[in-house]
């Protein structure tokens, strides 16, 4: 994971750094020709440099957060309760975006062993992604469904949206770092989620819904036998 991330970040940072260099050279050339009315052009160049620089620092910041993450702190948790906590955190944002969130829980309790903060992070990213995906969905259909279930071996959380969906060719790479389609996204949310779920000995997958939109589901070992 870390090797792959390092390769990706090097690739990702190269672009803004090259752009910054080109812009700096252009500004230097213009300053040599001081007789031309260059102030406006230089101002534009500086804005470009600032934006590219910001992009590079954001990537570095997110990578630091990811790589510096503390060790997993495993505790006995109820996954249903954890879903409730994240729904509370996201409820205001959902109202702001006109998204209805529906939670369906089939089992009374969903006992797992996990790191509360890390798992909250996973769910938060799935919910925010689902809401992002529905930005252009008519408000009457802007609904996010969060369904929890269990069998003897596993507990599962599925987050389904009615958004734009995932094109078939993007599906196999959707958990890769920096696989973003958003102008303000870094494309790290899902790669971090996958890392966290696999560190919990679970699995996470993405699917397209038959009637449009996407479903992300993750499973974790069912710890009912240990309780
Ligand atoms: N529910 C969804 N429906 C459609 N596409 C999705 C959905 N969730 C993720 N994607 C696609 O996968 C990409 C990667 O998602 P990911 O969460 O890793 O990064 P991001 O949301 O772009 O940025 P961030 O690092 O802020 O999370 C998104 O840019 C989007 O194209
Ligand atoms: Mg995201």
PDB file of C-alpha atoms and ligand atoms in Angstrom:
ATOM      1  CA  UNK A   1       0.000   0.000   0.000  1.00  0.00           C
ATOM      2  CA  UNK A   2       2.653   2.535   1.023  1.00  0.00           C
ATOM      3  CA  UNK A   3       4.836   1.759  -2.030  1.00  0.00           C
ATOM      4  CA  UNK A   4       1.873   2.171  -4.335  1.00  0.00           C
ATOM      5  CA  UNK A   5       0.867   5.399  -2.618  1.00  0.00           C
ATOM      6  CA  UNK A   6       4.373   6.794  -2.888  1.00  0.00           C
ATOM      7  CA  UNK A   7       4.412   6.092  -6.641  1.00  0.00           C
ATOM      8  CA  UNK A   8       0.989   7.704  -7.023  1.00  0.00           C
ATOM      9  CA  UNK A   9       1.844  10.802  -5.057  1.00  0.00           C
ATOM     10  CA  UNK A  10       5.072  11.339  -6.977  1.00  0.00           C
ATOM     11  CA  UNK A  11       3.041  11.159 -10.165  1.00  0.00           C
ATOM     12  CA  UNK A  12       0.327  13.416  -8.763  1.00  0.00           C
ATOM     13  CA  UNK A  13       2.724  16.080  -7.491  1.00  0.00           C
ATOM     14  CA  UNK A  14       4.732  16.222 -10.695  1.00  0.00           C
ATOM     15  CA  UNK A  15       1.946  17.962 -12.584  1.00  0.00           C
ATOM     16  CA  UNK A  16       1.444  20.980 -10.285  1.00  0.00           C
ATOM     17  CA  UNK A  17       5.201  21.290  -9.754  1.00  0.00           C
ATOM     18  CA  UNK A  18       5.896  21.323 -13.509  1.00  0.00           C
ATOM     19  CA  UNK A  19       3.103  23.853 -14.046  1.00  0.00           C
ATOM     20  CA  UNK A  20       4.553  26.072 -11.318  1.00  0.00           C
ATOM     21  CA  UNK A  21       7.993  25.922 -12.910  1.00  0.00           C
ATOM     22  CA  UNK A  22       6.643  26.845 -16.367  1.00  0.00           C
ATOM     23  CA  UNK A  23       4.711  29.760 -14.954  1.00  0.00           C
ATOM     24  CA  UNK A  24       7.702  31.044 -13.023  1.00  0.00           C
ATOM     25  CA  UNK A  25       9.812  30.949 -16.206  1.00  0.00           C
ATOM     26  CA  UNK A  26       7.108  32.797 -18.135  1.00  0.00           C
ATOM     27  CA  UNK A  27       6.942  35.520 -15.495  1.00  0.00           C
ATOM     28  CA  UNK A  28      10.726  35.909 -15.513  1.00  0.00           C
ATOM     29  CA  UNK A  29      10.744  36.326 -19.306  1.00  0.00           C
ATOM     30  CA  UNK A  30       8.009  38.931 -19.129  1.00  0.00           C
ATOM     31  CA  UNK A  31       9.887  40.907 -16.531  1.00  0.00           C
ATOM     32  CA  UNK A  32      12.869  41.105 -18.894  1.00  0.00           C
ATOM     33  CA  UNK A  33      10.531  42.927 -21.307  1.00  0.00           C
ATOM     34  CA  UNK A  34       9.372  45.462 -18.779  1.00  0.00           C
ATOM     35  CA  UNK A  35       8.240  47.895 -21.471  1.00  0.00           C
ATOM     36  CA  UNK A  36       5.253  45.670 -22.321  1.00  0.00           C
ATOM     37  CA  UNK A  37       2.060  46.045 -20.298  1.00  0.00           C
ATOM     38  CA  UNK A  38       2.625  42.808 -18.455  1.00  0.00           C
ATOM     39  CA  UNK A  39       1.148  43.437 -15.026  1.00  0.00           C
ATOM     40  CA  UNK A  40      -2.188  41.704 -15.756  1.00  0.00           C
ATOM     41  CA  UNK A  41      -0.531  38.697 -17.313  1.00  0.00           C
ATOM     42  CA  UNK A  42       1.843  38.341 -14.408  1.00  0.00           C
ATOM     43  CA  UNK A  43      -1.064  38.596 -12.001  1.00  0.00           C
ATOM     44  CA  UNK A  44      -2.742  35.674 -13.817  1.00  0.00           C
ATOM     45  CA  UNK A  45       0.470  33.687 -13.695  1.00  0.00           C
ATOM     46  CA  UNK A  46       0.774  34.269  -9.966  1.00  0.00           C
ATOM     47  CA  UNK A  47      -2.801  33.071  -9.445  1.00  0.00           C
ATOM     48  CA  UNK A  48      -1.930  29.895 -11.388  1.00  0.00           C
ATOM     49  CA  UNK A  49       1.161  29.352  -9.311  1.00  0.00           C
ATOM     50  CA  UNK A  50      -0.781  29.811  -6.103  1.00  0.00           C
ATOM     51  CA  UNK A  51      -3.461  27.293  -7.217  1.00  0.00           C
ATOM     52  CA  UNK A  52      -0.945  24.653  -8.319  1.00  0.00           C
ATOM     53  CA  UNK A  53       1.017  25.134  -5.153  1.00  0.00           C
ATOM     54  CA  UNK A  54      -2.131  24.661  -3.077  1.00  0.00           C
ATOM     55  CA  UNK A  55      -2.943  21.448  -4.912  1.00  0.00           C
ATOM     56  CA  UNK A  56       0.491  20.049  -4.225  1.00  0.00           C
ATOM     57  CA  UNK A  57       0.352  20.968  -0.520  1.00  0.00           C
ATOM     58  CA  UNK A  58      -3.118  19.477  -0.119  1.00  0.00           C
ATOM     59  CA  UNK A  59      -1.916  16.188  -1.572  1.00  0.00           C
ATOM     60  CA  UNK A  60       1.062  16.168   0.759  1.00  0.00           C
ATOM     61  CA  UNK A  61      -1.103  17.015   3.767  1.00  0.00           C
ATOM     62  CA  UNK A  62      -3.601  14.209   3.091  1.00  0.00           C
ATOM     63  CA  UNK A  63      -0.792  11.711   2.511  1.00  0.00           C
ATOM     64  CA  UNK A  64       0.848  12.696   5.800  1.00  0.00           C
ATOM     65  CA  UNK A  65      -2.433  12.164   7.626  1.00  0.00           C
ATOM     66  CA  UNK A  66      -2.801   8.765   6.039  1.00  0.00           C
ATOM     67  CA  UNK A  67       0.733   7.566   6.633  1.00  0.00           C
ATOM     68  CA  UNK A  68       0.933   8.914  10.170  1.00  0.00           C
ATOM     69  CA  UNK A  69      -2.262   7.261  11.256  1.00  0.00           C
ATOM     70  CA  UNK A  70      -1.967   5.793  14.678  1.00  0.00           C
ATOM     71  CA  UNK A  71      -2.168   2.047  15.153  1.00  0.00           C
ATOM     72  CA  UNK A  72      -5.654   0.552  15.025  1.00  0.00           C
ATOM     73  CA  UNK A  73      -7.244   0.575  18.447  1.00  0.00           C
ATOM     74  CA  UNK A  74      -9.557  -2.434  18.465  1.00  0.00           C
ATOM     75  CA  UNK A  75     -12.531  -2.417  20.829  1.00  0.00           C
ATOM     76  CA  UNK A  76     -15.827  -4.287  21.034  1.00  0.00           C
ATOM     77  CA  UNK A  77     -18.305  -2.116  19.179  1.00  0.00           C
ATOM     78  CA  UNK A  78     -21.820  -2.257  17.846  1.00  0.00           C
ATOM     79  CA  UNK A  79     -21.746  -1.378  14.170  1.00  0.00           C
ATOM     80  CA  UNK A  80     -25.378  -0.225  14.249  1.00  0.00           C
ATOM     81  CA  UNK A  81     -24.522   2.259  16.977  1.00  0.00           C
ATOM     82  CA  UNK A  82     -21.551   3.481  14.974  1.00  0.00           C
ATOM     83  CA  UNK A  83     -23.797   4.066  11.949  1.00  0.00           C
ATOM     84  CA  UNK A  84     -26.104   6.112  14.206  1.00  0.00           C
ATOM     85  CA  UNK A  85     -23.193   8.266  15.364  1.00  0.00           C
ATOM     86  CA  UNK A  86     -22.070   9.026  11.823  1.00  0.00           C
ATOM     87  CA  UNK A  87     -25.647   9.813  10.779  1.00  0.00           C
ATOM     88  CA  UNK A  88     -25.805  12.394  13.524  1.00  0.00           C
ATOM     89  CA  UNK A  89     -22.589  13.975  12.306  1.00  0.00           C
ATOM     90  CA  UNK A  90     -23.865  14.130   8.714  1.00  0.00           C
ATOM     91  CA  UNK A  91     -27.503  15.071   9.301  1.00  0.00           C
ATOM     92  CA  UNK A  92     -27.012  18.861   8.959  1.00  0.00           C
ATOM     93  CA  UNK A  93     -24.988  18.440   5.765  1.00  0.00           C
ATOM     94  CA  UNK A  94     -27.706  16.164   4.356  1.00  0.00           C
ATOM     95  CA  UNK A  95     -30.384  18.793   5.034  1.00  0.00           C
ATOM     96  CA  UNK A  96     -28.195  21.459   3.442  1.00  0.00           C
ATOM     97  CA  UNK A  97     -27.871  19.333   0.292  1.00  0.00           C
ATOM     98  CA  UNK A  98     -31.527  18.305   0.204  1.00  0.00           C
ATOM     99  CA  UNK A  99     -30.656  14.608   0.741  1.00  0.00           C
ATOM    100  CA  UNK A 100     -32.909  12.286   2.720  1.00  0.00           C
ATOM    101  CA  UNK A 101     -31.041   9.592   4.592  1.00  0.00           C
ATOM    102  CA  UNK A 102     -32.842   6.361   5.353  1.00  0.00           C
ATOM    103  CA  UNK A 103     -31.323   3.815   7.728  1.00  0.00           C
ATOM    104  CA  UNK A 104     -32.494   0.199   7.742  1.00  0.00           C
ATOM    105  CA  UNK A 105     -31.171  -2.196  10.327  1.00  0.00           C
ATOM    106  CA  UNK A 106     -32.163  -5.849  10.089  1.00  0.00           C
ATOM    107  CA  UNK A 107     -30.458  -7.093  13.246  1.00  0.00           C
ATOM    108  CA  UNK A 108     -30.776  -5.812  16.817  1.00  0.00           C
ATOM    109  CA  UNK A 109     -27.066  -5.725  17.396  1.00  0.00           C
ATOM    110  CA  UNK A 110     -24.064  -5.984  15.114  1.00  0.00           C
ATOM    111  CA  UNK A 111     -21.115  -6.847  17.323  1.00  0.00           C
ATOM    112  CA  UNK A 112     -17.686  -6.266  15.856  1.00  0.00           C
ATOM    113  CA  UNK A 113     -14.175  -5.553  17.007  1.00  0.00           C
ATOM    114  CA  UNK A 114     -12.932  -2.373  15.445  1.00  0.00           C
ATOM    115  CA  UNK A 115     -11.417   1.051  15.690  1.00  0.00           C
ATOM    116  CA  UNK A 116     -14.292   3.479  16.190  1.00  0.00           C
ATOM    117  CA  UNK A 117     -12.609   6.539  14.690  1.00  0.00           C
ATOM    118  CA  UNK A 118     -11.290   4.722  11.633  1.00  0.00           C
ATOM    119  CA  UNK A 119     -14.614   3.049  10.903  1.00  0.00           C
ATOM    120  CA  UNK A 120     -16.444   6.358  11.332  1.00  0.00           C
ATOM    121  CA  UNK A 121     -14.046   7.768   8.757  1.00  0.00           C
ATOM    122  CA  UNK A 122     -14.957   5.002   6.291  1.00  0.00           C
ATOM    123  CA  UNK A 123     -18.683   5.574   6.671  1.00  0.00           C
ATOM    124  CA  UNK A 124     -18.318   9.326   6.534  1.00  0.00           C
ATOM    125  CA  UNK A 125     -16.520   9.104   3.224  1.00  0.00           C
ATOM    126  CA  UNK A 126     -19.098   6.714   1.745  1.00  0.00           C
ATOM    127  CA  UNK A 127     -21.936   9.011   2.826  1.00  0.00           C
ATOM    128  CA  UNK A 128     -20.245  12.168   1.515  1.00  0.00           C
ATOM    129  CA  UNK A 129     -19.431  10.430  -1.777  1.00  0.00           C
ATOM    130  CA  UNK A 130     -23.060   9.309  -2.071  1.00  0.00           C
ATOM    131  CA  UNK A 131     -24.271  12.860  -1.460  1.00  0.00           C
ATOM    132  CA  UNK A 132     -21.749  14.262  -3.968  1.00  0.00           C
ATOM    133  CA  UNK A 133     -22.945  11.749  -6.569  1.00  0.00           C
ATOM    134  CA  UNK A 134     -26.541  12.993  -6.182  1.00  0.00           C
ATOM    135  CA  UNK A 135     -25.758  16.684  -6.686  1.00  0.00           C
ATOM    136  CA  UNK A 136     -27.608  16.593 -10.050  1.00  0.00           C
ATOM    137  CA  UNK A 137     -30.325  14.127  -9.013  1.00  0.00           C
ATOM    138  CA  UNK A 138     -33.803  15.706  -8.798  1.00  0.00           C
ATOM    139  CA  UNK A 139     -34.409  16.579  -5.148  1.00  0.00           C
ATOM    140  CA  UNK A 140     -37.415  14.236  -4.853  1.00  0.00           C
ATOM    141  CA  UNK A 141     -35.118  11.266  -5.623  1.00  0.00           C
ATOM    142  CA  UNK A 142     -32.097  12.424  -3.617  1.00  0.00           C
ATOM    143  CA  UNK A 143     -32.175   9.593  -1.101  1.00  0.00           C
ATOM    144  CA  UNK A 144     -29.313   7.733   0.537  1.00  0.00           C
ATOM    145  CA  UNK A 145     -30.080   4.318   1.968  1.00  0.00           C
ATOM    146  CA  UNK A 146     -27.871   2.802   4.644  1.00  0.00           C
ATOM    147  CA  UNK A 147     -28.666  -0.819   5.307  1.00  0.00           C
ATOM    148  CA  UNK A 148     -26.992  -2.979   7.934  1.00  0.00           C
ATOM    149  CA  UNK A 149     -27.299  -6.764   8.101  1.00  0.00           C
ATOM    150  CA  UNK A 150     -25.526  -9.818   9.406  1.00  0.00           C
ATOM    151  CA  UNK A 151     -25.023 -13.529   8.989  1.00  0.00           C
ATOM    152  CA  UNK A 152     -23.083 -15.974  11.179  1.00  0.00           C
ATOM    153  CA  UNK A 153     -19.731 -14.922   9.795  1.00  0.00           C
ATOM    154  CA  UNK A 154     -20.092 -11.296   8.857  1.00  0.00           C
ATOM    155  CA  UNK A 155     -21.822  -8.007   9.489  1.00  0.00           C
ATOM    156  CA  UNK A 156     -22.399  -5.717   6.544  1.00  0.00           C
ATOM    157  CA  UNK A 157     -23.105  -2.046   5.880  1.00  0.00           C
ATOM    158  CA  UNK A 158     -24.383  -1.040   2.433  1.00  0.00           C
ATOM    159  CA  UNK A 159     -24.643   2.595   1.363  1.00  0.00           C
ATOM    160  CA  UNK A 160     -26.803   3.081  -1.756  1.00  0.00           C
ATOM    161  CA  UNK A 161     -27.402   6.319  -3.589  1.00  0.00           C
ATOM    162  CA  UNK A 162     -29.478   7.465  -6.534  1.00  0.00           C
ATOM    163  CA  UNK A 163     -26.661   9.428  -8.090  1.00  0.00           C
ATOM    164  CA  UNK A 164     -24.854   9.506 -11.414  1.00  0.00           C
ATOM    165  CA  UNK A 165     -23.514   5.963 -10.959  1.00  0.00           C
ATOM    166  CA  UNK A 166     -20.072   4.611 -11.803  1.00  0.00           C
ATOM    167  CA  UNK A 167     -19.145   4.017 -15.451  1.00  0.00           C
ATOM    168  CA  UNK A 168     -18.206   0.359 -15.973  1.00  0.00           C
ATOM    169  CA  UNK A 169     -14.648   1.167 -17.027  1.00  0.00           C
ATOM    170  CA  UNK A 170     -14.018   3.102 -13.802  1.00  0.00           C
ATOM    171  CA  UNK A 171     -15.251   0.363 -11.455  1.00  0.00           C
ATOM    172  CA  UNK A 172     -12.041  -1.720 -11.314  1.00  0.00           C
ATOM    173  CA  UNK A 173      -9.934   1.316 -10.357  1.00  0.00           C
ATOM    174  CA  UNK A 174     -12.342   3.104  -8.077  1.00  0.00           C
ATOM    175  CA  UNK A 175     -10.406   2.246  -4.897  1.00  0.00           C
ATOM    176  CA  UNK A 176      -7.075   3.383  -6.369  1.00  0.00           C
ATOM    177  CA  UNK A 177      -5.572   6.486  -4.783  1.00  0.00           C
ATOM    178  CA  UNK A 178      -6.150   9.718  -6.758  1.00  0.00           C
ATOM    179  CA  UNK A 179      -8.891   8.170  -8.932  1.00  0.00           C
ATOM    180  CA  UNK A 180     -11.023  11.284  -8.577  1.00  0.00           C
ATOM    181  CA  UNK A 181     -13.511  12.869 -10.980  1.00  0.00           C
ATOM    182  CA  UNK A 182     -14.118  15.886  -8.706  1.00  0.00           C
ATOM    183  CA  UNK A 183     -12.486  19.264  -9.258  1.00  0.00           C
ATOM    184  CA  UNK A 184     -12.012  19.645  -5.497  1.00  0.00           C
ATOM    185  CA  UNK A 185     -11.379  15.969  -4.674  1.00  0.00           C
ATOM    186  CA  UNK A 186      -8.094  14.252  -4.029  1.00  0.00           C
ATOM    187  CA  UNK A 187      -9.373  10.753  -4.659  1.00  0.00           C
ATOM    188  CA  UNK A 188      -8.035   9.447  -1.387  1.00  0.00           C
ATOM    189  CA  UNK A 189     -11.272   8.699   0.493  1.00  0.00           C
ATOM    190  CA  UNK A 190     -11.947   5.266  -0.990  1.00  0.00           C
ATOM    191  CA  UNK A 191      -8.320   4.134  -0.937  1.00  0.00           C
ATOM    192  CA  UNK A 192      -8.145   5.024   2.755  1.00  0.00           C
ATOM    193  CA  UNK A 193     -11.481   3.257   3.363  1.00  0.00           C
ATOM    194  CA  UNK A 194     -10.173   0.099   1.688  1.00  0.00           C
ATOM    195  CA  UNK A 195      -6.992   0.201   3.746  1.00  0.00           C
ATOM    196  CA  UNK A 196      -9.000   0.574   6.983  1.00  0.00           C
ATOM    197  CA  UNK A 197     -11.511  -2.180   6.169  1.00  0.00           C
ATOM    198  CA  UNK A 198      -8.805  -4.637   5.115  1.00  0.00           C
ATOM    199  CA  UNK A 199      -6.854  -3.860   8.296  1.00  0.00           C
ATOM    200  CA  UNK A 200     -10.037  -5.028  10.101  1.00  0.00           C
ATOM    201  CA  UNK A 201     -10.002  -8.280   8.070  1.00  0.00           C
ATOM    202  CA  UNK A 202     -13.033  -7.119   6.132  1.00  0.00           C
ATOM    203  CA  UNK A 203     -13.854  -6.422   2.480  1.00  0.00           C
ATOM    204  CA  UNK A 204     -15.260  -3.416   0.656  1.00  0.00           C
ATOM    205  CA  UNK A 205     -16.802  -3.422  -2.810  1.00  0.00           C
ATOM    206  CA  UNK A 206     -18.508  -1.024  -5.196  1.00  0.00           C
ATOM    207  CA  UNK A 207     -21.499  -1.938  -7.377  1.00  0.00           C
ATOM    208  CA  UNK A 208     -23.807  -0.205  -9.805  1.00  0.00           C
ATOM    209  CA  UNK A 209     -27.494  -0.336  -8.904  1.00  0.00           C
ATOM    210  CA  UNK A 210     -29.868  -1.775 -11.504  1.00  0.00           C
ATOM    211  CA  UNK A 211     -32.017   1.342 -11.440  1.00  0.00           C
ATOM    212  CA  UNK A 212     -29.103   3.798 -11.407  1.00  0.00           C
ATOM    213  CA  UNK A 213     -26.767   5.045  -8.726  1.00  0.00           C
ATOM    214  CA  UNK A 214     -24.136   3.115  -6.830  1.00  0.00           C
ATOM    215  CA  UNK A 215     -23.864   0.908  -3.755  1.00  0.00           C
ATOM    216  CA  UNK A 216     -20.757   0.593  -1.617  1.00  0.00           C
ATOM    217  CA  UNK A 217     -20.775  -2.255   0.888  1.00  0.00           C
ATOM    218  CA  UNK A 218     -18.285  -3.374   3.436  1.00  0.00           C
ATOM    219  CA  UNK A 219     -18.259  -6.454   5.622  1.00  0.00           C
ATOM    220  CA  UNK A 220     -16.437  -7.102   8.871  1.00  0.00           C
ATOM    221  CA  UNK A 221     -16.071 -10.319  10.857  1.00  0.00           C
ATOM    222  CA  UNK A 222     -19.118 -10.962  13.070  1.00  0.00           C
ATOM    223  CA  UNK A 223     -17.928 -11.069  16.669  1.00  0.00           C
ATOM    224  CA  UNK A 224     -21.195 -12.323  18.191  1.00  0.00           C
ATOM    225  CA  UNK A 225     -19.457 -15.589  19.116  1.00  0.00           C
ATOM    226  CA  UNK A 226     -16.943 -13.670  21.240  1.00  0.00           C
ATOM    227  CA  UNK A 227     -19.521 -11.742  23.260  1.00  0.00           C
TER     228      UNK A 227
HETATM  229  N1  LIG B   1     -21.310   6.959  -4.728  1.00  0.00           N
HETATM  230  C1  LIG B   1     -20.610   7.222  -5.825  1.00  0.00           C
HETATM  231  N2  LIG B   1     -21.218   7.336  -7.037  1.00  0.00           N
HETATM  232  C2  LIG B   1     -20.502   7.591  -8.158  1.00  0.00           C
HETATM  233  N3  LIG B   1     -19.161   7.741  -8.178  1.00  0.00           N
HETATM  234  C3  LIG B   1     -18.500   7.631  -7.015  1.00  0.00           C
HETATM  235  C4  LIG B   1     -19.178   7.363  -5.780  1.00  0.00           C
HETATM  236  N4  LIG B   1     -18.243   7.291  -4.797  1.00  0.00           N
HETATM  237  C5  LIG B   1     -17.059   7.523  -5.384  1.00  0.00           C
HETATM  238  N5  LIG B   1     -17.200   7.739  -6.700  1.00  0.00           N
HETATM  239  C6  LIG B   1     -16.132   8.035  -7.667  1.00  0.00           C
HETATM  240  O1  LIG B   1     -14.901   7.586  -7.144  1.00  0.00           O
HETATM  241  C7  LIG B   1     -13.968   8.662  -7.071  1.00  0.00           C
HETATM  242  C8  LIG B   1     -13.040   8.423  -5.893  1.00  0.00           C
HETATM  243  O2  LIG B   1     -13.735   8.589  -4.658  1.00  0.00           O
HETATM  244  P1  LIG B   1     -12.885   8.977  -3.367  1.00  0.00           P
HETATM  245  O3  LIG B   1     -13.785   9.072  -2.196  1.00  0.00           O
HETATM  246  O4  LIG B   1     -11.705   8.061  -3.265  1.00  0.00           O
HETATM  247  O5  LIG B   1     -12.282  10.398  -3.734  1.00  0.00           O
HETATM  248  P2  LIG B   1     -13.029  11.797  -3.894  1.00  0.00           P
HETATM  249  O6  LIG B   1     -14.372  11.753  -3.238  1.00  0.00           O
HETATM  250  O7  LIG B   1     -12.965  12.175  -5.341  1.00  0.00           O
HETATM  251  O8  LIG B   1     -12.043  12.767  -3.068  1.00  0.00           O
HETATM  252  P3  LIG B   1     -11.766  12.703  -1.497  1.00  0.00           P
HETATM  253  O9  LIG B   1     -10.303  12.406  -1.395  1.00  0.00           O
HETATM  254  O10 LIG B   1     -12.134  14.079  -1.024  1.00  0.00           O
HETATM  255  O11 LIG B   1     -12.620  11.646  -0.886  1.00  0.00           O
HETATM  256  C9  LIG B   1     -14.823   9.906  -6.997  1.00  0.00           C
HETATM  257  O12 LIG B   1     -14.144  11.050  -7.467  1.00  0.00           O
HETATM  258  C10 LIG B   1     -15.999   9.540  -7.908  1.00  0.00           C
HETATM  259  O13 LIG B   1     -15.649   9.706  -9.260  1.00  0.00           O
HETATM  260 MG1  LIG B   2     -14.560  10.924  -1.232  1.00  0.00          MG
END
